């Protein structure tokens, strides 16, 4: 993922056709990025088997493989699946809102969800079913966009609620979360949240060009003390009860 104009690019759609029906949109759309290192680092080295639901074109799968994990991707997009297959990964084409991937139950250490739950009409129900793939004592690691990050908040306060083709206001988002409701989503599933943090940027204007190191320090400090305001991405790690 790359920072751009104060926001991270969550996904880039090649479809981009407003009003396209759900099936045609997701079967042809390709979400491309280079992976999310801050999210992947929440997965422990001892957690070998990882399932990445909403794997896009495999950015996180590649990061995980480089770290020694065994990974399986899941996507509803046949176009994405072809790319992931060419990278040498096992990729299951499945609409998880309607069915569970045909994989052994309780066979994964971690369920990875990178900017996918906001695309579900009923995310709690979908995640509840997907948890059957995670072993007792395993974990869910998720990145969820914060709809109340400062730039969005300012736009809302001035009366602007506009969908876009990517980013926080991606027109394919069905659910919106803030820093705290993202955590509640996992707590309500009976999971124990052990990491709840954010990644984002503090608006620095032209000062950002003066020092990259200072800007990064300001970003880290701002998202630590006021994550609800400055975090663009909410990062979560939640653990399933052990037997």
mmCIF file of C-alpha atoms in Angstrom:
data_model
loop_
_atom_site.group_PDB
_atom_site.id
_atom_site.type_symbol
_atom_site.label_atom_id
_atom_site.label_comp_id
_atom_site.label_asym_id
_atom_site.label_seq_id
_atom_site.Cartn_x
_atom_site.Cartn_y
_atom_site.Cartn_z
ATOM 1 C CA UNK A 1 0.000 0.000 0.000
ATOM 2 C CA UNK A 2 1.214 3.447 -0.767
ATOM 3 C CA UNK A 3 0.566 6.714 0.955
ATOM 4 C CA UNK A 4 -0.859 9.341 -1.314
ATOM 5 C CA UNK A 5 -2.203 12.790 -0.596
ATOM 6 C CA UNK A 6 -2.604 11.946 3.069
ATOM 7 C CA UNK A 7 -4.619 8.767 2.467
ATOM 8 C CA UNK A 8 -3.585 5.200 1.824
ATOM 9 C CA UNK A 9 -4.830 3.582 -1.332
ATOM 10 C CA UNK A 10 -6.937 0.696 -0.080
ATOM 11 C CA UNK A 11 -7.699 -0.777 -3.473
ATOM 12 C CA UNK A 12 -7.678 0.150 -7.123
ATOM 13 C CA UNK A 13 -10.581 -1.105 -9.184
ATOM 14 C CA UNK A 14 -10.249 -1.835 -12.888
ATOM 15 C CA UNK A 15 -14.015 -2.008 -13.127
ATOM 16 C CA UNK A 16 -14.932 1.442 -11.850
ATOM 17 C CA UNK A 17 -18.397 1.306 -13.402
ATOM 18 C CA UNK A 18 -20.893 2.988 -11.057
ATOM 19 C CA UNK A 19 -24.090 1.041 -10.705
ATOM 20 C CA UNK A 20 -22.608 -2.299 -11.823
ATOM 21 C CA UNK A 21 -24.404 -5.154 -10.064
ATOM 22 C CA UNK A 22 -22.614 -6.893 -7.219
ATOM 23 C CA UNK A 23 -21.739 -10.112 -9.069
ATOM 24 C CA UNK A 24 -20.294 -8.463 -12.156
ATOM 25 C CA UNK A 25 -18.396 -5.908 -10.061
ATOM 26 C CA UNK A 26 -16.620 -8.387 -7.807
ATOM 27 C CA UNK A 27 -16.107 -11.061 -10.460
ATOM 28 C CA UNK A 28 -14.123 -8.666 -12.660
ATOM 29 C CA UNK A 29 -12.649 -6.142 -10.204
ATOM 30 C CA UNK A 30 -9.003 -6.476 -9.180
ATOM 31 C CA UNK A 31 -7.816 -4.887 -5.951
ATOM 32 C CA UNK A 32 -4.098 -4.358 -6.264
ATOM 33 C CA UNK A 33 -1.534 -3.248 -3.704
ATOM 34 C CA UNK A 34 1.875 -4.321 -2.477
ATOM 35 C CA UNK A 35 0.587 -5.667 0.815
ATOM 36 C CA UNK A 36 0.172 -4.193 4.274
ATOM 37 C CA UNK A 37 3.358 -4.853 6.310
ATOM 38 C CA UNK A 38 2.032 -3.250 9.516
ATOM 39 C CA UNK A 39 -0.908 -5.651 9.439
ATOM 40 C CA UNK A 40 1.093 -8.739 8.496
ATOM 41 C CA UNK A 41 3.457 -8.093 11.437
ATOM 42 C CA UNK A 42 0.560 -8.795 13.803
ATOM 43 C CA UNK A 43 0.772 -12.462 12.785
ATOM 44 C CA UNK A 44 3.190 -14.397 15.004
ATOM 45 C CA UNK A 45 5.998 -16.430 13.518
ATOM 46 C CA UNK A 46 4.683 -19.572 15.182
ATOM 47 C CA UNK A 47 1.317 -19.197 13.431
ATOM 48 C CA UNK A 48 2.132 -21.079 10.274
ATOM 49 C CA UNK A 49 -1.162 -21.555 8.441
ATOM 50 C CA UNK A 50 -2.885 -18.346 7.371
ATOM 51 C CA UNK A 51 -6.023 -17.882 5.283
ATOM 52 C CA UNK A 52 -6.335 -14.467 3.607
ATOM 53 C CA UNK A 53 -9.986 -13.777 2.829
ATOM 54 C CA UNK A 54 -10.271 -11.004 0.257
ATOM 55 C CA UNK A 55 -6.696 -11.577 -0.870
ATOM 56 C CA UNK A 56 -6.803 -9.236 -3.874
ATOM 57 C CA UNK A 57 -3.921 -9.922 -6.248
ATOM 58 C CA UNK A 58 -1.770 -11.434 -3.500
ATOM 59 C CA UNK A 59 0.203 -8.582 -1.934
ATOM 60 C CA UNK A 60 -0.207 -9.874 1.621
ATOM 61 C CA UNK A 61 0.202 -13.477 0.486
ATOM 62 C CA UNK A 62 3.656 -12.642 -0.818
ATOM 63 C CA UNK A 63 4.653 -10.889 2.416
ATOM 64 C CA UNK A 64 3.466 -13.881 4.416
ATOM 65 C CA UNK A 65 5.319 -16.377 2.243
ATOM 66 C CA UNK A 66 8.510 -14.362 2.643
ATOM 67 C CA UNK A 67 8.049 -14.671 6.414
ATOM 68 C CA UNK A 68 7.740 -18.447 6.239
ATOM 69 C CA UNK A 69 3.972 -18.830 6.550
ATOM 70 C CA UNK A 70 1.816 -21.329 4.658
ATOM 71 C CA UNK A 71 -0.953 -19.319 3.017
ATOM 72 C CA UNK A 72 -4.227 -19.797 1.190
ATOM 73 C CA UNK A 73 -6.042 -16.982 -0.549
ATOM 74 C CA UNK A 74 -9.791 -16.563 -0.931
ATOM 75 C CA UNK A 75 -11.458 -14.199 -3.378
ATOM 76 C CA UNK A 76 -14.788 -13.834 -5.140
ATOM 77 C CA UNK A 77 -12.984 -12.494 -8.226
ATOM 78 C CA UNK A 78 -11.929 -15.009 -10.858
ATOM 79 C CA UNK A 79 -9.652 -12.346 -12.342
ATOM 80 C CA UNK A 80 -7.812 -11.959 -9.018
ATOM 81 C CA UNK A 81 -7.639 -15.736 -8.585
ATOM 82 C CA UNK A 82 -5.839 -16.137 -11.928
ATOM 83 C CA UNK A 83 -3.185 -13.634 -10.847
ATOM 84 C CA UNK A 84 -2.763 -15.294 -7.441
ATOM 85 C CA UNK A 85 -2.492 -18.739 -9.050
ATOM 86 C CA UNK A 86 0.295 -17.467 -11.319
ATOM 87 C CA UNK A 87 2.178 -16.347 -8.203
ATOM 88 C CA UNK A 88 2.160 -19.946 -7.014
ATOM 89 C CA UNK A 89 -0.476 -19.728 -4.281
ATOM 90 C CA UNK A 90 -3.518 -21.876 -3.664
ATOM 91 C CA UNK A 91 -6.497 -19.583 -4.186
ATOM 92 C CA UNK A 92 -10.137 -20.496 -3.596
ATOM 93 C CA UNK A 93 -12.838 -18.649 -5.529
ATOM 94 C CA UNK A 94 -15.737 -18.286 -3.139
ATOM 95 C CA UNK A 95 -18.406 -15.742 -2.229
ATOM 96 C CA UNK A 96 -18.020 -15.879 1.547
ATOM 97 C CA UNK A 97 -21.242 -13.952 2.050
ATOM 98 C CA UNK A 98 -23.085 -16.975 0.700
ATOM 99 C CA UNK A 99 -20.920 -19.961 1.556
ATOM 100 C CA UNK A 100 -17.857 -21.115 3.450
ATOM 101 C CA UNK A 101 -14.735 -22.049 1.427
ATOM 102 C CA UNK A 102 -14.393 -25.805 0.984
ATOM 103 C CA UNK A 103 -11.432 -26.124 3.327
ATOM 104 C CA UNK A 104 -10.917 -28.247 6.453
ATOM 105 C CA UNK A 105 -12.528 -26.761 9.555
ATOM 106 C CA UNK A 106 -10.267 -25.461 12.350
ATOM 107 C CA UNK A 107 -7.222 -25.959 10.109
ATOM 108 C CA UNK A 108 -5.815 -22.397 10.139
ATOM 109 C CA UNK A 109 -3.902 -20.513 12.800
ATOM 110 C CA UNK A 110 -4.937 -17.079 11.540
ATOM 111 C CA UNK A 111 -7.802 -15.581 9.558
ATOM 112 C CA UNK A 112 -6.519 -12.458 7.785
ATOM 113 C CA UNK A 113 -9.015 -9.785 6.701
ATOM 114 C CA UNK A 114 -7.405 -6.774 5.049
ATOM 115 C CA UNK A 115 -10.034 -4.190 4.125
ATOM 116 C CA UNK A 116 -12.733 -6.688 3.357
ATOM 117 C CA UNK A 117 -15.349 -6.642 6.167
ATOM 118 C CA UNK A 118 -16.652 -3.231 5.059
ATOM 119 C CA UNK A 119 -17.755 -4.868 1.802
ATOM 120 C CA UNK A 120 -20.102 -7.286 3.599
ATOM 121 C CA UNK A 121 -23.766 -6.454 4.130
ATOM 122 C CA UNK A 122 -23.741 -8.383 7.430
ATOM 123 C CA UNK A 123 -20.074 -8.581 8.505
ATOM 124 C CA UNK A 124 -20.737 -10.128 11.918
ATOM 125 C CA UNK A 125 -22.570 -13.077 10.403
ATOM 126 C CA UNK A 126 -19.921 -13.642 7.724
ATOM 127 C CA UNK A 127 -17.048 -13.486 10.212
ATOM 128 C CA UNK A 128 -18.898 -15.805 12.556
ATOM 129 C CA UNK A 129 -19.033 -18.454 9.832
ATOM 130 C CA UNK A 130 -15.427 -17.915 8.782
ATOM 131 C CA UNK A 131 -14.276 -18.484 12.360
ATOM 132 C CA UNK A 132 -15.073 -22.166 11.855
ATOM 133 C CA UNK A 133 -11.894 -22.333 9.753
ATOM 134 C CA UNK A 134 -9.720 -21.116 12.649
ATOM 135 C CA UNK A 135 -8.414 -23.540 15.278
ATOM 136 C CA UNK A 136 -9.207 -22.959 18.961
ATOM 137 C CA UNK A 137 -6.588 -20.537 20.268
ATOM 138 C CA UNK A 138 -6.081 -19.114 16.779
ATOM 139 C CA UNK A 139 -6.477 -15.478 15.792
ATOM 140 C CA UNK A 140 -8.246 -13.021 13.542
ATOM 141 C CA UNK A 141 -6.079 -10.204 12.177
ATOM 142 C CA UNK A 142 -7.946 -7.401 10.453
ATOM 143 C CA UNK A 143 -7.546 -3.963 8.900
ATOM 144 C CA UNK A 144 -10.723 -1.892 8.761
ATOM 145 C CA UNK A 145 -10.990 1.668 7.399
ATOM 146 C CA UNK A 146 -11.866 4.385 9.903
ATOM 147 C CA UNK A 147 -14.668 6.424 8.348
ATOM 148 C CA UNK A 148 -14.082 9.184 10.937
ATOM 149 C CA UNK A 149 -10.444 9.828 10.060
ATOM 150 C CA UNK A 150 -9.817 13.564 10.125
ATOM 151 C CA UNK A 151 -10.198 14.341 6.421
ATOM 152 C CA UNK A 152 -13.445 12.419 6.196
ATOM 153 C CA UNK A 153 -14.634 14.035 9.403
ATOM 154 C CA UNK A 154 -13.962 17.494 8.007
ATOM 155 C CA UNK A 155 -15.819 16.622 4.809
ATOM 156 C CA UNK A 156 -18.823 15.342 6.783
ATOM 157 C CA UNK A 157 -18.873 18.486 8.929
ATOM 158 C CA UNK A 158 -19.104 20.629 5.808
ATOM 159 C CA UNK A 159 -22.003 18.559 4.507
ATOM 160 C CA UNK A 160 -20.088 16.361 2.047
ATOM 161 C CA UNK A 161 -20.736 12.619 1.888
ATOM 162 C CA UNK A 162 -19.365 11.505 -1.472
ATOM 163 C CA UNK A 163 -18.483 8.026 -2.700
ATOM 164 C CA UNK A 164 -15.242 7.513 -4.628
ATOM 165 C CA UNK A 165 -13.721 4.704 -6.700
ATOM 166 C CA UNK A 166 -11.214 3.797 -3.968
ATOM 167 C CA UNK A 167 -10.126 4.735 -0.465
ATOM 168 C CA UNK A 168 -12.212 5.299 2.660
ATOM 169 C CA UNK A 169 -15.337 6.161 0.693
ATOM 170 C CA UNK A 170 -15.032 3.380 -1.904
ATOM 171 C CA UNK A 171 -18.437 3.084 -3.532
ATOM 172 C CA UNK A 172 -18.464 -0.680 -2.905
ATOM 173 C CA UNK A 173 -18.317 -0.247 0.896
ATOM 174 C CA UNK A 174 -21.562 -1.344 2.514
ATOM 175 C CA UNK A 175 -20.631 -0.827 6.171
ATOM 176 C CA UNK A 176 -18.744 1.987 7.861
ATOM 177 C CA UNK A 177 -16.735 1.714 11.084
ATOM 178 C CA UNK A 178 -14.941 4.103 13.381
ATOM 179 C CA UNK A 179 -11.980 3.227 15.615
ATOM 180 C CA UNK A 180 -14.154 1.812 18.394
ATOM 181 C CA UNK A 181 -16.940 0.117 16.453
ATOM 182 C CA UNK A 182 -14.290 -1.831 14.500
ATOM 183 C CA UNK A 183 -13.128 -3.339 17.789
ATOM 184 C CA UNK A 184 -16.698 -4.036 18.896
ATOM 185 C CA UNK A 185 -17.283 -6.082 15.739
ATOM 186 C CA UNK A 186 -14.740 -8.658 16.935
ATOM 187 C CA UNK A 187 -15.650 -8.448 20.625
ATOM 188 C CA UNK A 188 -19.272 -9.243 19.774
ATOM 189 C CA UNK A 189 -18.070 -12.483 18.169
ATOM 190 C CA UNK A 190 -16.649 -13.609 21.514
ATOM 191 C CA UNK A 191 -13.044 -12.894 20.546
ATOM 192 C CA UNK A 192 -10.459 -11.351 22.866
ATOM 193 C CA UNK A 193 -8.863 -8.278 21.288
ATOM 194 C CA UNK A 194 -5.133 -8.113 22.063
ATOM 195 C CA UNK A 195 -4.085 -5.415 19.565
ATOM 196 C CA UNK A 196 -6.144 -2.336 18.730
ATOM 197 C CA UNK A 197 -4.137 0.364 16.983
ATOM 198 C CA UNK A 198 -4.145 2.604 13.943
ATOM 199 C CA UNK A 199 -2.088 3.676 10.953
ATOM 200 C CA UNK A 200 -2.603 7.115 9.458
ATOM 201 C CA UNK A 201 -1.310 10.631 8.974
ATOM 202 C CA UNK A 202 -1.488 13.860 10.905
ATOM 203 C CA UNK A 203 -2.244 16.801 8.570
ATOM 204 C CA UNK A 204 1.024 18.740 8.403
ATOM 205 C CA UNK A 205 0.577 20.604 5.137
ATOM 206 C CA UNK A 206 3.836 21.943 3.655
ATOM 207 C CA UNK A 207 5.721 20.986 6.844
ATOM 208 C CA UNK A 208 5.642 17.363 5.669
ATOM 209 C CA UNK A 209 8.146 18.173 2.925
ATOM 210 C CA UNK A 210 10.731 19.499 5.399
ATOM 211 C CA UNK A 211 11.572 16.248 7.168
ATOM 212 C CA UNK A 212 10.374 12.753 6.396
ATOM 213 C CA UNK A 213 11.597 11.462 9.747
ATOM 214 C CA UNK A 214 9.842 14.182 11.729
ATOM 215 C CA UNK A 215 6.645 13.698 9.730
ATOM 216 C CA UNK A 216 6.663 9.973 10.422
ATOM 217 C CA UNK A 217 7.229 10.637 14.124
ATOM 218 C CA UNK A 218 4.270 13.029 14.169
ATOM 219 C CA UNK A 219 2.125 10.434 12.413
ATOM 220 C CA UNK A 220 3.048 7.745 14.941
ATOM 221 C CA UNK A 221 2.414 10.028 17.888
ATOM 222 C CA UNK A 222 -0.864 11.358 16.514
ATOM 223 C CA UNK A 223 -2.312 7.926 15.751
ATOM 224 C CA UNK A 224 -1.215 6.694 19.186
ATOM 225 C CA UNK A 225 -2.781 9.486 21.278
ATOM 226 C CA UNK A 226 -5.826 10.160 19.070
ATOM 227 C CA UNK A 227 -6.401 7.102 16.863
ATOM 228 C CA UNK A 228 -10.071 7.878 16.379
ATOM 229 C CA UNK A 229 -9.085 11.128 14.698
ATOM 230 C CA UNK A 230 -5.861 10.348 12.829
ATOM 231 C CA UNK A 231 -5.980 6.615 12.086
ATOM 232 C CA UNK A 232 -7.014 5.861 8.521
ATOM 233 C CA UNK A 233 -6.683 2.119 9.100
ATOM 234 C CA UNK A 234 -7.802 0.373 12.282
ATOM 235 C CA UNK A 235 -5.543 -2.630 12.958
ATOM 236 C CA UNK A 236 -6.862 -5.447 15.126
ATOM 237 C CA UNK A 237 -5.685 -8.768 16.413
ATOM 238 C CA UNK A 238 -8.267 -10.844 18.266
ATOM 239 C CA UNK A 239 -7.899 -14.363 19.589
ATOM 240 C CA UNK A 240 -10.302 -17.275 19.631
ATOM 241 C CA UNK A 241 -10.785 -19.053 22.950
ATOM 242 C CA UNK A 242 -8.389 -21.928 23.543
ATOM 243 C CA UNK A 243 -9.835 -25.389 24.277
#
